[in-house]
Coordinates of C-alpha atoms in Angstrom, one line a residue:
M220 CA 21.7 -16.2 14.7
P221 CA 21.1 -17.2 11.0
H222 CA 23.4 -15.4 8.5
V223 CA 21.6 -16.6 5.4
R224 CA 17.8 -16.9 5.2
R225 CA 15.7 -17.6 2.1
R226 CA 12.0 -18.4 1.7
L227 CA 9.9 -20.1 -1.0
E228 CA 6.2 -20.3 -0.8
T229 CA 3.9 -22.6 -2.8
A230 CA 0.5 -24.2 -2.7
Y231 CA -0.5 -27.8 -3.5
A232 CA -3.9 -29.1 -4.7
A233 CA -4.0 -31.8 -2.0
D234 CA -5.1 -32.3 1.5
P235 CA -2.6 -30.9 4.1
S236 CA -2.2 -34.4 5.6
A237 CA -1.1 -35.7 2.2
V238 CA 1.4 -32.9 2.0
R239 CA 2.8 -33.7 5.4
L240 CA 3.1 -37.4 4.6
A241 CA 5.0 -36.4 1.4
L242 CA 7.3 -34.3 3.4
G243 CA 8.1 -37.1 5.8
E244 CA 8.6 -39.7 3.1
S245 CA 10.3 -37.8 0.3
L246 CA 12.5 -35.5 2.3
A247 CA 12.9 -37.5 5.5
L248 CA 12.2 -34.4 7.6
E249 CA 11.5 -34.6 11.3
A250 CA 8.2 -33.3 12.6
Q251 CA 8.7 -30.4 15.2
P252 CA 6.5 -29.6 18.2
D253 CA 5.1 -26.5 16.5
G254 CA 3.8 -28.6 13.6
S255 CA 6.6 -27.7 11.2
F256 CA 9.2 -30.1 9.7
A257 CA 13.0 -29.6 9.9
G258 CA 16.2 -31.1 8.7
P259 CA 19.3 -30.5 6.5
L260 CA 18.8 -29.1 3.0
S261 CA 20.0 -31.5 0.3
G262 CA 22.8 -29.1 -0.7
T263 CA 26.4 -29.0 0.5
T264 CA 26.9 -25.7 2.3
G265 CA 25.3 -26.6 5.6
L266 CA 21.9 -25.0 5.1
A267 CA 19.1 -26.1 7.4
L268 CA 15.6 -26.5 6.1
R269 CA 12.3 -25.8 7.9
V270 CA 8.9 -26.4 6.2
T271 CA 5.6 -25.1 7.4
V272 CA 2.3 -26.5 6.1
A273 CA -0.8 -24.3 6.5
A274 CA -4.4 -25.5 6.7
N275 CA -5.0 -24.7 3.0
S276 CA -2.0 -26.7 1.9
H277 CA 0.0 -23.5 1.5
V278 CA 3.7 -24.5 2.2
T279 CA 6.6 -22.3 3.2
F280 CA 10.1 -23.6 2.6
E281 CA 12.8 -21.7 4.5
A282 CA 16.5 -22.3 4.3
A283 CA 18.9 -20.8 6.9
S284 CA 22.5 -21.1 8.0
E285 CA 24.0 -20.9 11.4
G286 CA 27.4 -19.8 12.6
K287 CA 29.6 -16.8 11.6
I288 CA 32.3 -17.4 9.0
P289 CA 35.4 -15.1 9.6
Y290 CA 37.0 -13.1 6.8
F291 CA 35.3 -14.7 3.8
G292 CA 31.8 -14.8 5.3
W293 CA 30.5 -12.6 2.5
F294 CA 31.7 -15.1 -0.1
V295 CA 30.4 -18.2 1.7
N296 CA 27.0 -16.5 2.3
L297 CA 26.8 -15.6 -1.4
L298 CA 27.3 -19.3 -2.3
R299 CA 24.7 -20.2 0.3
Q300 CA 22.2 -17.8 -1.2
I301 CA 22.8 -19.2 -4.7
E302 CA 22.5 -22.8 -3.4
A303 CA 19.4 -22.0 -1.2
R304 CA 17.5 -20.6 -4.2
R305 CA 18.3 -23.7 -6.3
E306 CA 17.7 -26.2 -3.6
L307 CA 14.4 -24.8 -2.4
R308 CA 13.0 -25.0 -5.9
Y309 CA 14.2 -28.6 -6.2
T310 CA 12.8 -29.4 -2.7
A311 CA 9.4 -28.0 -3.7
A312 CA 9.4 -30.0 -6.9
R313 CA 10.2 -33.2 -4.9
V314 CA 7.3 -32.6 -2.6
D315 CA 5.0 -31.9 -5.6
A316 CA 6.1 -35.2 -7.2
A317 CA 5.5 -37.1 -4.0
V318 CA 2.0 -35.6 -3.6
R319 CA 1.2 -36.6 -7.2
S320 CA 2.9 -40.0 -6.8
E321 CA 5.2 -39.2 -9.7
A322 CA 8.9 -39.8 -10.2
E323 CA 11.3 -37.5 -8.4
P324 CA 12.7 -34.7 -10.6
E325 CA 16.4 -34.6 -11.5
P326 CA 18.5 -32.7 -8.9
P327 CA 20.0 -29.4 -10.1
R328 CA 23.5 -29.6 -11.5
R329 CA 26.1 -28.7 -8.9
L330 CA 28.0 -25.5 -9.4
S331 CA 31.8 -25.7 -9.5
L332 CA 32.1 -23.2 -6.6
L333 CA 30.0 -25.5 -4.4
P334 CA 31.6 -28.3 -2.5
P335 CA 30.8 -31.9 -3.5
V336 CA 29.9 -33.0 0.0
I337 CA 28.5 -31.1 3.1
F338 CA 30.8 -28.7 5.0
T339 CA 29.7 -27.9 8.5
S340 CA 29.8 -24.3 9.6
E341 CA 32.8 -25.2 11.8
Q342 CA 34.7 -26.7 8.9
T343 CA 33.9 -23.7 6.7
A344 CA 35.0 -21.3 9.4
R345 CA 38.3 -23.2 9.9
L346 CA 38.9 -23.3 6.1
A347 CA 38.2 -19.5 5.9
A348 CA 40.9 -18.7 8.5
I349 CA 43.4 -21.0 6.7
A350 CA 42.6 -19.2 3.4
V351 CA 43.4 -15.8 4.9
V352 CA 46.8 -17.2 6.1
A353 CA 47.4 -18.4 2.5
A354 CA 46.5 -15.1 1.0
A355 CA 48.8 -13.2 3.4
A356 CA 51.7 -15.5 2.8
S357 CA 51.3 -15.5 -0.9
F358 CA 51.2 -11.7 -1.0
C359 CA 54.5 -11.5 1.0
G360 CA 56.2 -14.1 -1.1
A361 CA 55.1 -12.9 -4.6
L362 CA 56.6 -9.5 -4.3
F363 CA 60.2 -10.6 -5.2
T364 CA 58.9 -12.3 -8.3
Q365 CA 56.9 -9.3 -9.4
N366 CA 59.6 -6.6 -8.6
G367 CA 62.8 -8.5 -9.3
D368 CA 63.6 -6.5 -12.4
A369 CA 63.0 -3.2 -10.6
V370 CA 65.1 -4.3 -7.7
T371 CA 68.1 -5.3 -10.0
D372 CA 67.8 -1.9 -11.7
T373 CA 67.9 -0.1 -8.4
F374 CA 71.1 -1.9 -7.3
H375 CA 72.5 -2.1 -10.9
R376 CA 72.6 -6.0 -11.1
S377 CA 72.5 -8.4 -14.0
D378 CA 70.2 -11.3 -15.0
A379 CA 72.8 -13.7 -13.5
D380 CA 72.9 -11.7 -10.3
L381 CA 69.0 -12.0 -10.1
G382 CA 69.2 -15.7 -10.8
W383 CA 71.7 -16.2 -8.0
A384 CA 69.7 -14.1 -5.6
L385 CA 66.5 -16.0 -6.4
A386 CA 68.4 -19.3 -5.9
I387 CA 70.1 -18.1 -2.7
S388 CA 66.8 -17.0 -1.2
R389 CA 65.7 -20.6 -1.5
V390 CA 68.3 -21.6 1.1
G391 CA 65.7 -20.5 3.5
V392 CA 64.0 -23.9 2.8
L393 CA 66.1 -25.2 5.7
V394 CA 64.1 -23.0 8.0
S395 CA 60.9 -24.1 6.2
L396 CA 61.8 -27.7 6.8
I397 CA 62.3 -27.1 10.5
A398 CA 59.0 -25.2 10.7
A399 CA 57.2 -28.0 8.9
G400 CA 58.6 -30.6 11.3
L401 CA 57.5 -28.4 14.3
A402 CA 54.0 -28.4 12.9
D403 CA 53.9 -32.2 13.4
R404 CA 55.3 -31.9 17.0
F405 CA 53.5 -28.7 18.3
G406 CA 50.6 -28.2 16.0
R407 CA 49.6 -26.4 12.8
R408 CA 48.1 -23.3 14.4
R409 CA 51.1 -22.1 16.5
T410 CA 53.6 -22.7 13.7
L411 CA 51.4 -20.8 11.2
L412 CA 51.1 -17.8 13.4
I413 CA 54.8 -17.6 13.9
C414 CA 55.6 -18.0 10.2
V415 CA 53.1 -15.4 9.0
A416 CA 54.6 -12.9 11.4
G417 CA 58.1 -13.8 10.3
A418 CA 57.3 -13.3 6.6
A419 CA 55.8 -9.8 7.3
I420 CA 58.8 -8.7 9.4
A421 CA 61.3 -10.0 6.8
N422 CA 59.5 -8.0 4.1
G423 CA 59.7 -5.0 6.4
V424 CA 63.5 -5.3 6.5
T425 CA 63.4 -5.8 2.7
A426 CA 61.6 -2.5 2.2
V427 CA 64.5 -0.6 3.8
A428 CA 67.4 -2.8 2.5
P429 CA 70.4 -0.5 1.7
T430 CA 72.2 -3.0 -0.5
F431 CA 71.3 -5.9 -2.8
D432 CA 73.0 -8.4 -0.4
V433 CA 70.8 -7.2 2.5
F434 CA 67.8 -7.5 0.2
T435 CA 68.7 -11.1 -0.7
V436 CA 69.3 -12.2 2.9
A437 CA 65.9 -10.6 4.0
Q438 CA 64.2 -12.4 1.1
L439 CA 65.8 -15.6 2.2
F440 CA 63.9 -15.4 5.4
T441 CA 60.7 -14.2 3.7
R442 CA 60.9 -17.2 1.3
A443 CA 61.5 -19.6 4.3
F444 CA 58.5 -18.4 6.3
V445 CA 56.2 -18.2 3.2
N446 CA 57.1 -21.7 2.1
A447 CA 56.5 -23.0 5.5
V448 CA 53.1 -21.3 5.7
L449 CA 52.0 -22.7 2.3
V450 CA 53.0 -26.2 3.2
I451 CA 51.5 -26.3 6.6
A452 CA 48.3 -24.3 5.6
G453 CA 47.9 -26.6 2.6
L454 CA 47.9 -29.7 4.7
A455 CA 45.7 -28.1 7.3
A456 CA 43.1 -27.4 4.6
V457 CA 43.2 -31.1 3.6
E458 CA 42.9 -32.2 7.2
E459 CA 39.9 -30.0 7.9
A460 CA 38.0 -31.2 4.8
P461 CA 35.3 -33.8 4.9
E462 CA 36.0 -37.0 3.0
G463 CA 35.3 -36.5 -0.7
A464 CA 36.1 -32.8 -0.6
R465 CA 39.9 -32.7 0.0
A466 CA 40.7 -31.5 -3.5
F467 CA 37.8 -29.0 -3.2
A468 CA 39.4 -27.6 0.0
L469 CA 42.7 -27.3 -1.8
S470 CA 41.0 -25.4 -4.6
M471 CA 39.6 -22.9 -2.1
F472 CA 43.1 -22.7 -0.6
G473 CA 44.4 -22.1 -4.1
L474 CA 41.9 -19.3 -4.8
A475 CA 43.1 -17.6 -1.6
F476 CA 46.7 -18.0 -2.6
G477 CA 45.8 -16.4 -6.0
L478 CA 44.3 -13.5 -4.2
G479 CA 47.6 -12.8 -2.5
F480 CA 49.4 -13.1 -5.8
A481 CA 46.9 -10.7 -7.4
L482 CA 47.5 -8.1 -4.8
S483 CA 51.2 -8.2 -5.6
V484 CA 50.4 -7.7 -9.3
I485 CA 48.0 -4.7 -8.4
L486 CA 50.9 -3.0 -6.6
L487 CA 53.4 -3.7 -9.4
P488 CA 52.9 -0.2 -11.1
L489 CA 54.3 1.3 -7.9
A490 CA 57.7 0.2 -9.3
D491 CA 57.3 2.8 -12.1
L492 CA 57.2 5.7 -9.6
G493 CA 61.0 5.8 -9.4
A494 CA 64.1 3.9 -8.6
N495 CA 62.7 2.9 -5.1
G496 CA 59.0 2.6 -5.9
W497 CA 59.2 -1.2 -5.3
R498 CA 59.9 -0.5 -1.7
I499 CA 56.3 0.7 -1.1
A500 CA 54.9 -2.7 -2.0
F501 CA 57.2 -4.5 0.4
A502 CA 56.4 -2.0 3.2
A503 CA 52.7 -2.6 2.6
S504 CA 53.2 -6.3 2.9
A505 CA 54.8 -5.8 6.3
L506 CA 51.4 -4.6 7.6
V507 CA 50.3 -8.2 7.4
V508 CA 51.7 -8.5 10.9
L509 CA 48.7 -6.5 12.1
L510 CA 46.5 -9.6 11.2
I511 CA 48.1 -11.7 13.9
P512 CA 45.8 -10.8 16.8
S513 CA 42.8 -11.6 14.6
L514 CA 44.3 -14.8 13.4
R515 CA 44.9 -15.9 16.9
R516 CA 41.2 -15.6 17.6
H517 CA 39.9 -17.4 14.5
L518 CA 42.6 -19.8 13.4
Q519 CA 42.0 -23.2 15.2
E520 CA 44.1 -26.3 15.4
T521 CA 42.9 -28.9 12.9
A522 CA 40.5 -31.5 14.4
R523 CA 42.5 -34.3 12.9
Y524 CA 45.7 -33.2 14.4
E525 CA 44.1 -32.8 17.8
R526 CA 42.9 -36.4 17.7
V527 CA 46.3 -37.6 16.7
E528 CA 48.0 -35.5 19.3
A529 CA 45.8 -37.1 22.0
R530 CA 46.8 -40.6 21.2
V531 CA 50.2 -40.6 19.4
D532 CA 53.3 -39.6 21.4
K533 CA 55.9 -39.8 18.7
R534 CA 55.1 -37.3 15.9
G535 CA 57.3 -35.8 13.2
R536 CA 59.7 -38.7 13.1
V537 CA 61.9 -38.3 10.0
R538 CA 62.6 -42.0 9.6
E539 CA 58.9 -42.7 9.1
V540 CA 59.0 -40.6 5.9
F541 CA 61.6 -42.8 4.4
D542 CA 60.6 -46.2 5.7
R543 CA 59.4 -49.2 3.7
Q544 CA 55.7 -48.1 3.6
Y545 CA 56.2 -44.5 2.6
G546 CA 59.8 -44.3 1.2
M547 CA 58.9 -45.1 -2.4
R548 CA 56.0 -42.5 -2.2
F549 CA 58.5 -39.9 -1.0
L550 CA 61.0 -40.8 -3.7
L551 CA 58.5 -40.4 -6.5
L552 CA 56.9 -37.2 -5.1
G553 CA 60.3 -35.7 -4.4
L554 CA 61.5 -36.4 -7.9
A555 CA 58.3 -34.9 -9.3
A556 CA 58.7 -31.8 -7.2
F557 CA 62.4 -31.4 -8.3
L558 CA 61.6 -31.8 -12.0
T559 CA 58.5 -29.6 -12.1
N560 CA 60.2 -26.7 -10.2
I561 CA 63.2 -26.7 -12.6
F562 CA 60.8 -25.1 -15.1
Q563 CA 58.2 -23.5 -12.7
A564 CA 60.7 -21.3 -10.9
P565 CA 62.4 -19.6 -13.9
S566 CA 59.1 -19.6 -15.8
S567 CA 57.3 -17.6 -13.1
Q568 CA 60.1 -15.6 -11.5
L569 CA 61.9 -14.5 -14.7
A570 CA 58.8 -13.9 -16.8
N571 CA 58.6 -10.2 -15.9
R572 CA 62.2 -9.7 -16.8
Y573 CA 61.7 -11.5 -20.0
L574 CA 58.8 -9.2 -20.9
H575 CA 60.7 -6.1 -19.9
H576 CA 63.9 -6.9 -21.8
E577 CA 62.7 -8.9 -24.9
H578 CA 59.3 -7.4 -25.4
H579 CA 59.8 -4.0 -23.9
F580 CA 56.9 -4.1 -21.4
S581 CA 56.6 -1.5 -18.7
N582 CA 55.7 -2.5 -15.2
S583 CA 52.1 -1.3 -15.8
Q584 CA 51.9 -3.3 -19.0
V585 CA 53.2 -6.4 -17.1
A586 CA 50.5 -5.9 -14.5
L587 CA 47.9 -5.8 -17.2
F588 CA 49.4 -8.9 -18.9
R589 CA 49.4 -10.8 -15.6
S590 CA 45.8 -9.8 -14.9
V591 CA 44.6 -10.9 -18.3
T592 CA 46.5 -14.1 -18.6
A593 CA 46.5 -15.2 -14.9
G594 CA 43.4 -13.6 -13.4
V595 CA 40.2 -15.3 -14.6
P596 CA 42.2 -18.2 -16.2
G597 CA 43.8 -18.9 -12.8
I598 CA 40.4 -19.1 -11.1
I599 CA 39.2 -21.5 -13.8
G600 CA 42.3 -23.6 -13.4
V601 CA 41.9 -23.9 -9.6
L602 CA 38.2 -24.7 -9.8
L603 CA 38.7 -27.2 -12.7
G604 CA 41.5 -28.9 -10.8
G605 CA 39.5 -29.3 -7.7
R606 CA 36.5 -30.7 -9.5
L607 CA 38.4 -33.1 -11.9
S608 CA 40.7 -34.3 -9.1
E609 CA 37.6 -35.5 -7.2
S610 CA 35.8 -37.0 -10.2
R611 CA 38.6 -38.2 -12.5
G612 CA 41.4 -38.8 -10.1
R613 CA 44.7 -37.1 -9.0
R614 CA 47.1 -38.9 -11.3
P615 CA 45.4 -38.2 -14.7
V616 CA 44.7 -34.6 -13.8
T617 CA 48.4 -34.1 -12.8
I618 CA 49.8 -35.8 -15.9
I619 CA 47.5 -34.0 -18.4
G620 CA 48.0 -30.7 -16.6
L621 CA 51.8 -30.9 -16.6
V622 CA 52.0 -31.8 -20.3
I623 CA 49.6 -29.1 -21.4
A624 CA 51.1 -26.4 -19.1
S625 CA 54.7 -27.2 -19.9
G626 CA 54.0 -27.3 -23.7
F627 CA 52.2 -24.0 -23.9
Q628 CA 54.5 -22.2 -21.4
M629 CA 57.5 -23.2 -23.5
M630 CA 55.7 -21.8 -26.5
F631 CA 55.2 -18.5 -24.6
F632 CA 59.0 -18.1 -24.2
L633 CA 59.6 -18.9 -27.9
S634 CA 56.8 -16.8 -29.5
G635 CA 55.6 -13.3 -29.9
G636 CA 52.6 -11.3 -31.0
V637 CA 49.1 -12.6 -30.1
W638 CA 50.6 -15.9 -29.0
L639 CA 52.4 -14.1 -26.2
W640 CA 48.9 -13.6 -24.6
I641 CA 47.2 -16.9 -25.7
T642 CA 49.8 -19.5 -24.7
P643 CA 50.3 -18.4 -21.0
T644 CA 46.5 -18.2 -20.6
I645 CA 46.1 -21.8 -21.5
A646 CA 49.2 -22.8 -19.6
I647 CA 48.0 -21.2 -16.3
V648 CA 44.7 -23.1 -16.4
A649 CA 46.5 -26.4 -16.9
A650 CA 49.3 -25.7 -14.5
L651 CA 46.9 -24.8 -11.6
A652 CA 44.7 -27.8 -12.3
G653 CA 47.7 -30.2 -12.4
G654 CA 49.5 -28.5 -9.5
L655 CA 46.4 -28.8 -7.3
A656 CA 46.1 -32.5 -8.0
L657 CA 49.8 -33.1 -7.3
G658 CA 49.5 -31.0 -4.1
A659 CA 46.7 -33.3 -3.0
L660 CA 48.9 -36.3 -3.5
D661 CA 51.7 -34.7 -1.5
T662 CA 49.4 -34.3 1.4
E663 CA 47.4 -37.4 1.2
L664 CA 50.2 -40.0 0.8
F665 CA 51.6 -39.5 4.3
P666 CA 49.9 -39.9 7.8
T667 CA 48.9 -37.0 10.0
E668 CA 51.8 -37.4 12.5
V669 CA 54.4 -36.9 9.8
R670 CA 52.5 -35.0 7.2
G671 CA 54.2 -31.7 7.9
T672 CA 57.7 -33.3 8.1
S673 CA 57.2 -35.2 4.8
N674 CA 55.9 -32.1 3.0
G675 CA 58.8 -30.1 4.4
F676 CA 61.2 -32.6 2.8
L677 CA 59.2 -32.4 -0.5
L678 CA 59.6 -28.7 -0.3
V679 CA 63.4 -29.1 -0.1
C680 CA 63.2 -31.2 -3.3
G681 CA 61.2 -28.6 -5.0
V682 CA 63.4 -25.7 -3.9
F683 CA 66.5 -27.6 -5.0
G684 CA 64.8 -27.9 -8.4
S685 CA 64.0 -24.2 -8.4
A686 CA 67.6 -23.2 -7.7
V687 CA 68.8 -25.5 -10.5
G688 CA 66.3 -24.0 -12.9
L689 CA 67.1 -20.4 -12.1
I690 CA 70.8 -20.8 -12.2
V691 CA 70.7 -22.8 -15.5
A692 CA 68.3 -20.4 -17.2
T693 CA 70.2 -17.2 -16.3
N694 CA 73.6 -18.6 -17.1
I695 CA 73.0 -20.4 -20.5
K696 CA 70.9 -17.6 -22.1
S697 CA 73.9 -16.3 -24.1
S698 CA 74.7 -19.8 -25.4
V699 CA 71.1 -20.6 -26.6
G700 CA 70.0 -17.3 -28.0
G701 CA 68.3 -15.5 -25.2
L702 CA 66.6 -15.7 -21.8
G703 CA 63.3 -17.0 -23.4
T704 CA 65.0 -19.9 -25.1
A705 CA 66.9 -20.8 -21.9
I706 CA 63.8 -20.9 -19.8
A707 CA 61.9 -22.9 -22.5
L708 CA 64.6 -25.6 -22.4
C709 CA 63.9 -26.1 -18.7
G710 CA 60.4 -27.2 -19.7
I711 CA 61.7 -30.6 -20.7
A712 CA 62.0 -31.5 -16.9
P713 CA 58.3 -31.4 -16.0
L714 CA 57.5 -33.4 -19.2
I715 CA 59.8 -36.1 -17.9
A716 CA 57.9 -36.0 -14.5
A717 CA 54.5 -36.3 -16.3
C718 CA 55.6 -39.3 -18.4
F719 CA 57.8 -41.4 -16.1
V720 CA 57.2 -40.3 -12.5
V721 CA 53.6 -39.4 -11.7
P722 CA 52.1 -42.6 -13.4
R723 CA 53.9 -44.7 -10.7
L724 CA 52.1 -42.9 -7.8
P725 CA 49.1 -44.5 -6.1
E726 CA 45.7 -43.0 -6.8
T727 CA 44.0 -41.4 -3.7
A728 CA 40.7 -40.1 -5.1
D729 CA 37.5 -41.6 -3.5
R730 CA 39.5 -43.1 -0.7
P731 CA 39.3 -42.1 3.0
L732 CA 42.4 -40.3 4.2
D733 CA 43.1 -42.8 7.0
D734 CA 42.9 -45.7 4.5
I735 CA 45.5 -44.0 2.2
S736 CA 47.9 -43.2 5.0
P737 CA 46.9 -44.8 8.3
T738 CA 47.7 -42.9 11.5
E739 CA 49.7 -44.9 14.0
L740 CA 47.5 -45.9 17.0
G741 CA 50.2 -46.9 19.3
T742 CA 52.9 -44.9 21.1
D743 CA 55.9 -47.2 20.8
D744 CA 58.9 -46.5 18.6

């Protein structure tokens, strides 16, 4: 049954046969037994077009969509309604130009929220389920970042203790690496379901942790499962995308990720309710486990993985990640992940503590700050990154994004007053645009049968960089004049990555995924 339907009626001063001829020639529509014409609408959200011509040359244009989209159907249908209105007007204008033997009108400018190429209803439904997984995992994983200061106050721990806890929680990357490898061997879907459930359960344990040590161990497992979900779900989003829309798919994935982060910010004021107010947010995140039955129904294995599974026996082989064909790619991407996370981790995870201690923000004020500087700017950054990555290329967007983001975020930790609000707003737009482009490279530069394994190892590189950055920032603050200065100094690392590492990576925009990283067709070692 159609889930979006929109009509446009118009009349032409021409014979009905001339109108029908114009429909066939200008729109390449097929004549139907009932005398109407049908075919795909020229837009990109999978709308079908049906045109009926009456005896008086009165023409009815009707756009409709088929197939139910889980979870985000309301959002997809809103986009379809917007596109249907624009495309029906354009279609009517094309027919009018054909009837008058005039030049075709210019097509309407594509909106940033619309994909650059056509997504089928099945592809849209699969991406929607992946997006829900991303939002759930992001929510579970962001709570430590948002509530770190409240947690250390409850357990009477210092900045250095928080830095070590954040670093130790990253040891869970070993679990993430195993999970990513299993995604190559046993599929994306099964691994994602297990990891989402694991993250929710670990946060349930966190909510009742009696000591800081128990809290840290529980968050080690949360971080492990969340990282695995984000790696596997990210590559699944790319694998499900049609050619020419891989960065767009990642931008939708990024928006869902931001939704989960936003939920953690919304719940941050709970930490002001008392010494244990932060436990409420962690307990709420444990309810994510209730999504598992629904996800089992809607989350499908990626079509690309299914094709590879049917013809490639050896998948997830570690040596292929480091062989002559892909070894240099891995070295460069791993170094980029290490350097960028030296700054990204302390910048994001210690920002709340910096605002609390050096600018005397309350948790409610931090929530407002995060909403203003990362809410709408974050959406802009993700959409901008997806669009520019497709039109301008992954490398330039990554380089420019890293330079601008690092520079302005360093200024944030060294400034005050109104600049405290302006600099992170600019930084988040650039960081998300550049990060999305770099994430596309991480996924595209390896073949399907080792894509999970390779990205698992890249995650290890990034987590190692995170641990280094957190330990350095929290232990040198007394030597350099404060936590803000210590974090800012870590910003030198991503600038090095932007100038000397990313330019050496191959460009992947406008190239088919199987040409960039060919899938092995044989089954021999």
